[in-house]
Tab-separated table of C-alpha atoms in Angstrom:
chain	number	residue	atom	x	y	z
N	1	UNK	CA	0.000	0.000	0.000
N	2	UNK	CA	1.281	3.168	-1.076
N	3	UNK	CA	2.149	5.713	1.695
N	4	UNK	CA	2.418	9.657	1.680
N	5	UNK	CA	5.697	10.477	3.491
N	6	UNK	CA	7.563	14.511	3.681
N	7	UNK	CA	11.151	14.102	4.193
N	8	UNK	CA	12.968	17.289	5.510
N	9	UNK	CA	16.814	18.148	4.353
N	10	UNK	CA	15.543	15.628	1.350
N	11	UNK	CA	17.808	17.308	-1.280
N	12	UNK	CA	20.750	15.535	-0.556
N	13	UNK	CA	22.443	13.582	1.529
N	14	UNK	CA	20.515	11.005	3.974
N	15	UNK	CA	17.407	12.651	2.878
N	16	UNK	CA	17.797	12.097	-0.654
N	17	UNK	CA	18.567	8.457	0.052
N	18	UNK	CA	15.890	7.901	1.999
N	19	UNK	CA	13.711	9.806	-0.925
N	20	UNK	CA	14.632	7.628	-3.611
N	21	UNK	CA	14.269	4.664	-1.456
N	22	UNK	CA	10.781	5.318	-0.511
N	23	UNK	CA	9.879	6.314	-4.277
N	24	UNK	CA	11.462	2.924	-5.431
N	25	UNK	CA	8.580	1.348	-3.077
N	26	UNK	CA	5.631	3.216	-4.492
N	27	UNK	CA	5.751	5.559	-1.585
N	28	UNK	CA	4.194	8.966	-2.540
N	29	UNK	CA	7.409	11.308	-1.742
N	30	UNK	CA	7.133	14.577	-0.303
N	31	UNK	CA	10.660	16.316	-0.356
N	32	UNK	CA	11.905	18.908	0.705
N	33	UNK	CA	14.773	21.418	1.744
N	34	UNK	CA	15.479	25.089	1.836
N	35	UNK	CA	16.348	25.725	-1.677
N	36	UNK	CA	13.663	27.399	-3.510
N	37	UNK	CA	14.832	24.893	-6.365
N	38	UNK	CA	14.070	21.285	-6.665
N	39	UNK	CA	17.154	18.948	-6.875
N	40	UNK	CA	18.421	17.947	-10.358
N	41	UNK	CA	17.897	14.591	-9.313
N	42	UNK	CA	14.702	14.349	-7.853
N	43	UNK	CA	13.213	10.471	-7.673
N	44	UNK	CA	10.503	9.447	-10.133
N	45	UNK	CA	7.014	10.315	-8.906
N	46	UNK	CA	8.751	12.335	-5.834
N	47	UNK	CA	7.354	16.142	-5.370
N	48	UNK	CA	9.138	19.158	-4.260
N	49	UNK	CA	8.335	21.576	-1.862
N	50	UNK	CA	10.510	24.687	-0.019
N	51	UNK	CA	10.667	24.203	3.451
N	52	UNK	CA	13.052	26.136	5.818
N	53	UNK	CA	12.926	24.535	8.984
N	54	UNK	CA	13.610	27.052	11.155
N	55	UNK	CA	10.494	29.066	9.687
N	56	UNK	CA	6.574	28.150	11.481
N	57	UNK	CA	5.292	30.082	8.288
N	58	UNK	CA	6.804	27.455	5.933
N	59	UNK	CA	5.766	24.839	8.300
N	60	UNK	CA	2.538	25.652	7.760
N	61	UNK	CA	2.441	25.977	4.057
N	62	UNK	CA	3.909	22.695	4.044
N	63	UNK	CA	1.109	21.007	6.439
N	64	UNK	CA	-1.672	22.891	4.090
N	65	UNK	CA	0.113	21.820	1.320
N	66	UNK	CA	0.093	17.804	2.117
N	67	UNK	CA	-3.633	18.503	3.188
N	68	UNK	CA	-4.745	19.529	-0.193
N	69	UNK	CA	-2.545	17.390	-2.139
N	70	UNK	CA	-2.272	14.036	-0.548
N	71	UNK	CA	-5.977	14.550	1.454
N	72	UNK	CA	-2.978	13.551	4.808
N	73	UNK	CA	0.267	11.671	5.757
N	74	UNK	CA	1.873	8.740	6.684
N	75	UNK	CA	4.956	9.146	7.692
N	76	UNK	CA	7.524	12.690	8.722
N	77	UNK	CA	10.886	12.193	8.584
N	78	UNK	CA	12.790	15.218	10.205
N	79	UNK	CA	15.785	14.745	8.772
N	80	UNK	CA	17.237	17.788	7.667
N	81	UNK	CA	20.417	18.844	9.776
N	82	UNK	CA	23.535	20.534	9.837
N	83	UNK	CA	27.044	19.460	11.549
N	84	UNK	CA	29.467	21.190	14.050
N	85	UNK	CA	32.180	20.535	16.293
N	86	UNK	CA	35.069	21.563	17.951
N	87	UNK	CA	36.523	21.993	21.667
N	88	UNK	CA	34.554	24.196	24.082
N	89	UNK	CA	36.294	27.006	24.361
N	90	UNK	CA	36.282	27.251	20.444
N	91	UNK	CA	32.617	27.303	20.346
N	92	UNK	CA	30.916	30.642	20.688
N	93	UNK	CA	27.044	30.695	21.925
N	94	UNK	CA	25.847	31.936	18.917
N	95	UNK	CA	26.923	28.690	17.045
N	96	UNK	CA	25.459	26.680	19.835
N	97	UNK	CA	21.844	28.548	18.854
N	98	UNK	CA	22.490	27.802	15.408
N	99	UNK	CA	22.919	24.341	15.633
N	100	UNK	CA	19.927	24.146	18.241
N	101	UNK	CA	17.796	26.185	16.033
N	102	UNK	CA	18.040	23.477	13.005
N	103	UNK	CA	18.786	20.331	14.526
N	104	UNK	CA	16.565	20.277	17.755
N	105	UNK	CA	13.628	22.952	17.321
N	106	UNK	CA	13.749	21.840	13.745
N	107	UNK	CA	12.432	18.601	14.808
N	108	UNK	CA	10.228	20.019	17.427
N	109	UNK	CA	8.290	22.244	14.645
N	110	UNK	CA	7.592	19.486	12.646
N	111	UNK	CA	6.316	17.062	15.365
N	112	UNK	CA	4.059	19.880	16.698
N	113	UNK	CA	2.912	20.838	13.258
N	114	UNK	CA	1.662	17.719	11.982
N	115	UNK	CA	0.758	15.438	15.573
N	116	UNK	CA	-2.683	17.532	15.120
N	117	UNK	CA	-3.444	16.037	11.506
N	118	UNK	CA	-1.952	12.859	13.052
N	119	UNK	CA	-4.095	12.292	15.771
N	120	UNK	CA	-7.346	13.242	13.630
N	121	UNK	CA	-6.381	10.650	11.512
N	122	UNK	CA	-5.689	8.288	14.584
N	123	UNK	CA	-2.734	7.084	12.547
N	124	UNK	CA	0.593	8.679	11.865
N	125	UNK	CA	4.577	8.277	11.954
N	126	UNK	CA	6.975	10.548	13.177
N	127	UNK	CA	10.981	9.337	12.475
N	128	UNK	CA	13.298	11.768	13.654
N	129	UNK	CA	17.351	11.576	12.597
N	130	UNK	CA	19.282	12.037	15.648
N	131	UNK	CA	22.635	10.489	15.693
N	132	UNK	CA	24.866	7.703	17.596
N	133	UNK	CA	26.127	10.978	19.441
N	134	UNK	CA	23.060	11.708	20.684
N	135	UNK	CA	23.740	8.177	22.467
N	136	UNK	CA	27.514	8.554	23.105
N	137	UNK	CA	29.481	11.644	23.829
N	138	UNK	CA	32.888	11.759	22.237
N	139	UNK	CA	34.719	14.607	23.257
N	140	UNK	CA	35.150	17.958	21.253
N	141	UNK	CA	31.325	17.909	19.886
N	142	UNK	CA	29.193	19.338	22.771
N	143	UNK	CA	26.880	21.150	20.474
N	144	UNK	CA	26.123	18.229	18.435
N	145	UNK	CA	25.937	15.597	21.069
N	146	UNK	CA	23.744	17.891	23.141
N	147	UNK	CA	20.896	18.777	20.555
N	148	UNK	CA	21.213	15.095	19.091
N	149	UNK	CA	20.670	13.621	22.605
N	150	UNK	CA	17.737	15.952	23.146
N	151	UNK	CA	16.432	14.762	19.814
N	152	UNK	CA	16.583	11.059	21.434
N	153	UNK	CA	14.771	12.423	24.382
N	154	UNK	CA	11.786	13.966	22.460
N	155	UNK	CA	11.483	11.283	20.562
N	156	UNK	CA	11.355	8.738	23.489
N	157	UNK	CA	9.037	11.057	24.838
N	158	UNK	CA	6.631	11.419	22.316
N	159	UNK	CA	6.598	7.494	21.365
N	160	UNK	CA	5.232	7.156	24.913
N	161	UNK	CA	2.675	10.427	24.601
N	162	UNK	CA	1.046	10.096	21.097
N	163	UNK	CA	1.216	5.666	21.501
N	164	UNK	CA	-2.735	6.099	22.751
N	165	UNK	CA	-3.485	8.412	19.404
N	166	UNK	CA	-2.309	5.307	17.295
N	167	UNK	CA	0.952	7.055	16.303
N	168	UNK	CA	4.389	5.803	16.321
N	169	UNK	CA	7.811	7.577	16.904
N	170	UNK	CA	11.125	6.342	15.521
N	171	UNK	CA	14.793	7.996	15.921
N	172	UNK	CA	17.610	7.000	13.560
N	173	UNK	CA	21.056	7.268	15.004
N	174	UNK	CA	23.788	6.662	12.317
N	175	UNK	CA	27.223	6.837	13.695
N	176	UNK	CA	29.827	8.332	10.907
N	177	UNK	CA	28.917	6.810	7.308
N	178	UNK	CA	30.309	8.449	4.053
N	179	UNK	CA	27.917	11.922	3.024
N	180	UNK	CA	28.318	15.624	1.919
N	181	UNK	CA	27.890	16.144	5.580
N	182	UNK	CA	31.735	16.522	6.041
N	183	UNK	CA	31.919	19.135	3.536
N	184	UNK	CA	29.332	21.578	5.527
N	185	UNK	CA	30.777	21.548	8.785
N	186	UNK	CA	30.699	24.411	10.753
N	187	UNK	CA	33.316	25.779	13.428
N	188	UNK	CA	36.849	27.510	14.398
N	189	UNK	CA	38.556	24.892	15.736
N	190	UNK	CA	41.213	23.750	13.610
N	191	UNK	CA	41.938	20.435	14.647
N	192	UNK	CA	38.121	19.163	14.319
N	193	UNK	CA	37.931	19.750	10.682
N	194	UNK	CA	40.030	17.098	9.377
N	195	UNK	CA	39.414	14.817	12.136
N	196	UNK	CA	35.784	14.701	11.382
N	197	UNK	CA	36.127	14.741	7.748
N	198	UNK	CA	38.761	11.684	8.366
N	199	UNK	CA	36.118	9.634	10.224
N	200	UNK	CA	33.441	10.063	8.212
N	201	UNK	CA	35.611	9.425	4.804
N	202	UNK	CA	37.289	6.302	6.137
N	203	UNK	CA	33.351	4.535	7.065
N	204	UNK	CA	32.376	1.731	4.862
N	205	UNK	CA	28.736	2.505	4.762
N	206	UNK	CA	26.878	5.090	2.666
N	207	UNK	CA	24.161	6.822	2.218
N	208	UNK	CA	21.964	4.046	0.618
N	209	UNK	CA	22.986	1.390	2.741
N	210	UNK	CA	21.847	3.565	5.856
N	211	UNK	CA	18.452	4.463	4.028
N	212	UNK	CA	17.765	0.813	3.812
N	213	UNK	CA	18.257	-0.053	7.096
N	214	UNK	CA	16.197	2.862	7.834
N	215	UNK	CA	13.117	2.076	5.999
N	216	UNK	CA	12.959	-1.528	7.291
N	217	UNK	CA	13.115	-0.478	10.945
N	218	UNK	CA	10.459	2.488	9.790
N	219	UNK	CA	8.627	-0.734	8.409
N	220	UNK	CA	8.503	-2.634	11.706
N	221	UNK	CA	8.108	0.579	13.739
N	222	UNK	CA	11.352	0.432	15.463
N	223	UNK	CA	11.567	3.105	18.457
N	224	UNK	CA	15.313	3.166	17.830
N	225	UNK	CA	16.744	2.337	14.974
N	226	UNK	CA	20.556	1.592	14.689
N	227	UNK	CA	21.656	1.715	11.669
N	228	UNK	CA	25.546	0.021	11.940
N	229	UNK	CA	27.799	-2.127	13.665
N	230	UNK	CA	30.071	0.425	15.066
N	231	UNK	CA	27.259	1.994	16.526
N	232	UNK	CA	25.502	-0.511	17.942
N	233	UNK	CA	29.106	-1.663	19.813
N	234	UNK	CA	29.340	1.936	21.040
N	235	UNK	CA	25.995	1.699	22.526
N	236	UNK	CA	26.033	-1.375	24.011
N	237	UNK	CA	29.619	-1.015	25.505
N	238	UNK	CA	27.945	2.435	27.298
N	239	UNK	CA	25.120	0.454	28.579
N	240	UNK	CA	26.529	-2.911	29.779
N	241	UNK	CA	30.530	-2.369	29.790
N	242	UNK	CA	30.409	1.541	31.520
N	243	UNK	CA	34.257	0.934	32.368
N	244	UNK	CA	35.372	0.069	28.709
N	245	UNK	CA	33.175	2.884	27.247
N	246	UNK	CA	34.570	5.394	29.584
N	247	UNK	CA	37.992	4.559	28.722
N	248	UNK	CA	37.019	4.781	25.144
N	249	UNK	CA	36.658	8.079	25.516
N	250	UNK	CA	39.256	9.328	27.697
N	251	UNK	CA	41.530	7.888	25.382
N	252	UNK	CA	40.052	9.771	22.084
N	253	UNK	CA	40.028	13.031	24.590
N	254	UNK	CA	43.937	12.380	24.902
N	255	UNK	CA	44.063	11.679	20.941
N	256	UNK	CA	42.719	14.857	20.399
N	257	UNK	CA	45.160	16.620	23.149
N	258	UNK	CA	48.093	15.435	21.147
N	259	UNK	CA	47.227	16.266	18.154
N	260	UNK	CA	46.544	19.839	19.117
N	261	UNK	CA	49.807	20.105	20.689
N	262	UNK	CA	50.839	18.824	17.649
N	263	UNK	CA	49.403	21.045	15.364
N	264	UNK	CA	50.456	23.683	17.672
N	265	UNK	CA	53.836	23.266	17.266
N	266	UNK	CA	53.747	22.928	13.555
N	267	UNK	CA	52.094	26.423	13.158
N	268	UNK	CA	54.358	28.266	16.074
N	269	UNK	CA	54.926	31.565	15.034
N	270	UNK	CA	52.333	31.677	12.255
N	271	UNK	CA	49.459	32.859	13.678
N	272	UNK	CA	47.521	29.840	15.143
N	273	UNK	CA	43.758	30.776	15.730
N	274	UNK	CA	42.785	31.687	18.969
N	275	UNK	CA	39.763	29.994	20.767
N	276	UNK	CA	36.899	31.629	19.699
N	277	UNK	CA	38.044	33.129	16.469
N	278	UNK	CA	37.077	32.478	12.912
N	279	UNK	CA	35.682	33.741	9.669
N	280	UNK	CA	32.088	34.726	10.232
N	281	UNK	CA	29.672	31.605	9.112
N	282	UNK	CA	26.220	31.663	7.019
N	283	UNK	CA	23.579	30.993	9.712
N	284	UNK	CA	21.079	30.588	7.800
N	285	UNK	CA	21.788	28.170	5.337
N	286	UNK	CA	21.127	24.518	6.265
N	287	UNK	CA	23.701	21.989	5.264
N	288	UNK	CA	22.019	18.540	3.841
């Protein structure tokens, strides 16, 4: 039976994946992102819609829209995101708003926007993309760990709250997996750029493996849906081997020490960036 789903952040990346996996299933597609532009390669029988996710008004325009096209929906997939990192002292509050701004209340407009047409229905689907590190914390990514793990807790929270009104709640949390997403991170530390883009470039999954997994576990209503081995390990070490988990950790924490002081002492004398400081970053544009 053919199902109308809106993906958000559907342009690219995990969201395009997930579009053209849905579509290949005789899904009724719903995607959009922020460009005012539909992607080149949009999936057969897929739609396109604007959507901002920081913006109620295009919320709304996007509820009304589904209302009068597709008469309702299926399944939202909250998906669109943006990435940032770095040690604490290199992170500046008004980065921590924008990554809270997309990433968490992101999520929490669409929930709120379309639980109403949801529970009218009696029948509904929300599937939020957190993250693995909104399970586990690795060091120099407080931003992102935080709003991720907050993404977890809504979720959770809502399966629990809307289960009486028929409707279920899934959160994906991929751990690093090969995407555009290293490309669009944001944040002045130096040392976090090419770490991140190292771990994500060196993972054996992509893209359309992950949107597989995803839409089986969507398929069986998973409340949490793993999407990897290395994650999985990572969460089950945190909740049955604490001890191993937490020296994990410490020792990436040390890792990343070194190669500061590293880096520091290659770039002595020229000017090293101080905590803090950085080119001024585009706010408002979300990365896929």
């Amino acid at each position: 039976m053919s199902r109308r789903i809106l993906i958000t952040g559907g342009a690219s990346g995990l969201g395009a994946a997930l579009a053209a996996a849905f579509s290949a299933r005789g899904d009724r597609v719903l995607v959009t992102d922020i460009g005012a532009e539909a992607p080149a390669q949009l999936p057969a029988g897929a739609s396109y819609l604007k959507l901002d996710v920081t913006s109620q008004e295009d919320w709304d325009a996007a509820r009304d829209h589904v209302a009068a096209e597709f008469g309702g929906l299926d399944i939202l997939v909250n998906n669109a995101g943006v990435a940032a990192g770095g040690r604490i002292e290199y992170l500046d509050l008004e980065e921590w708003r924008w990554i809270t701004e997309i990433n968490l209340f992101g999520v929490v407009r669409g929930c709120r926007t379309f639980t109403p047409m949801f529970k009218e229905q009696g029948s509904g689907h929300l599937v939020n993309t957190a993250s693995m590190a909104g399970l586990v914390h690795p060091p120099a990514m407080s931003s992102y760990n935080a709003v991720k793990a907050a993404v977890v807790a809504v979720s959770e929270t809502l399966r629990f709250e809307l289960h009486p009104f028929g409707i279920d709640v899934s959160v994906i949390c991929p751990s690093y997996f090969r995407t555009n997403l290293a490309s669009s991170l944001r944040g002045t530390d130096p040392l976090m750029d090419g770490t991140a883009k190292k771990l994500i470039n060196k993972s054996k999954i992509g893209a359309e493996e992950i949107a597989a997994i995803v839409v089986r576990g969507v398929d069986k209503r998973q409340p949490l849906i793993l999407t990897d081995k290395p994650g999985r390990r990572a969460y089950w070490a945190k909740r049955l081997l604490r001890p191993l988990y937490d020296r994990q950790m410490l020792d990436f924490g040390t890792k990343l020490r070194r190669g500061a002081e590293q880096a520091a002492r290659a770039t002595s004398g020229a000017g090293r960036p101080a905590p803090g400081a950085g080119t001024e970053k585009n706010h408002t544009k979300e990365a896929p």
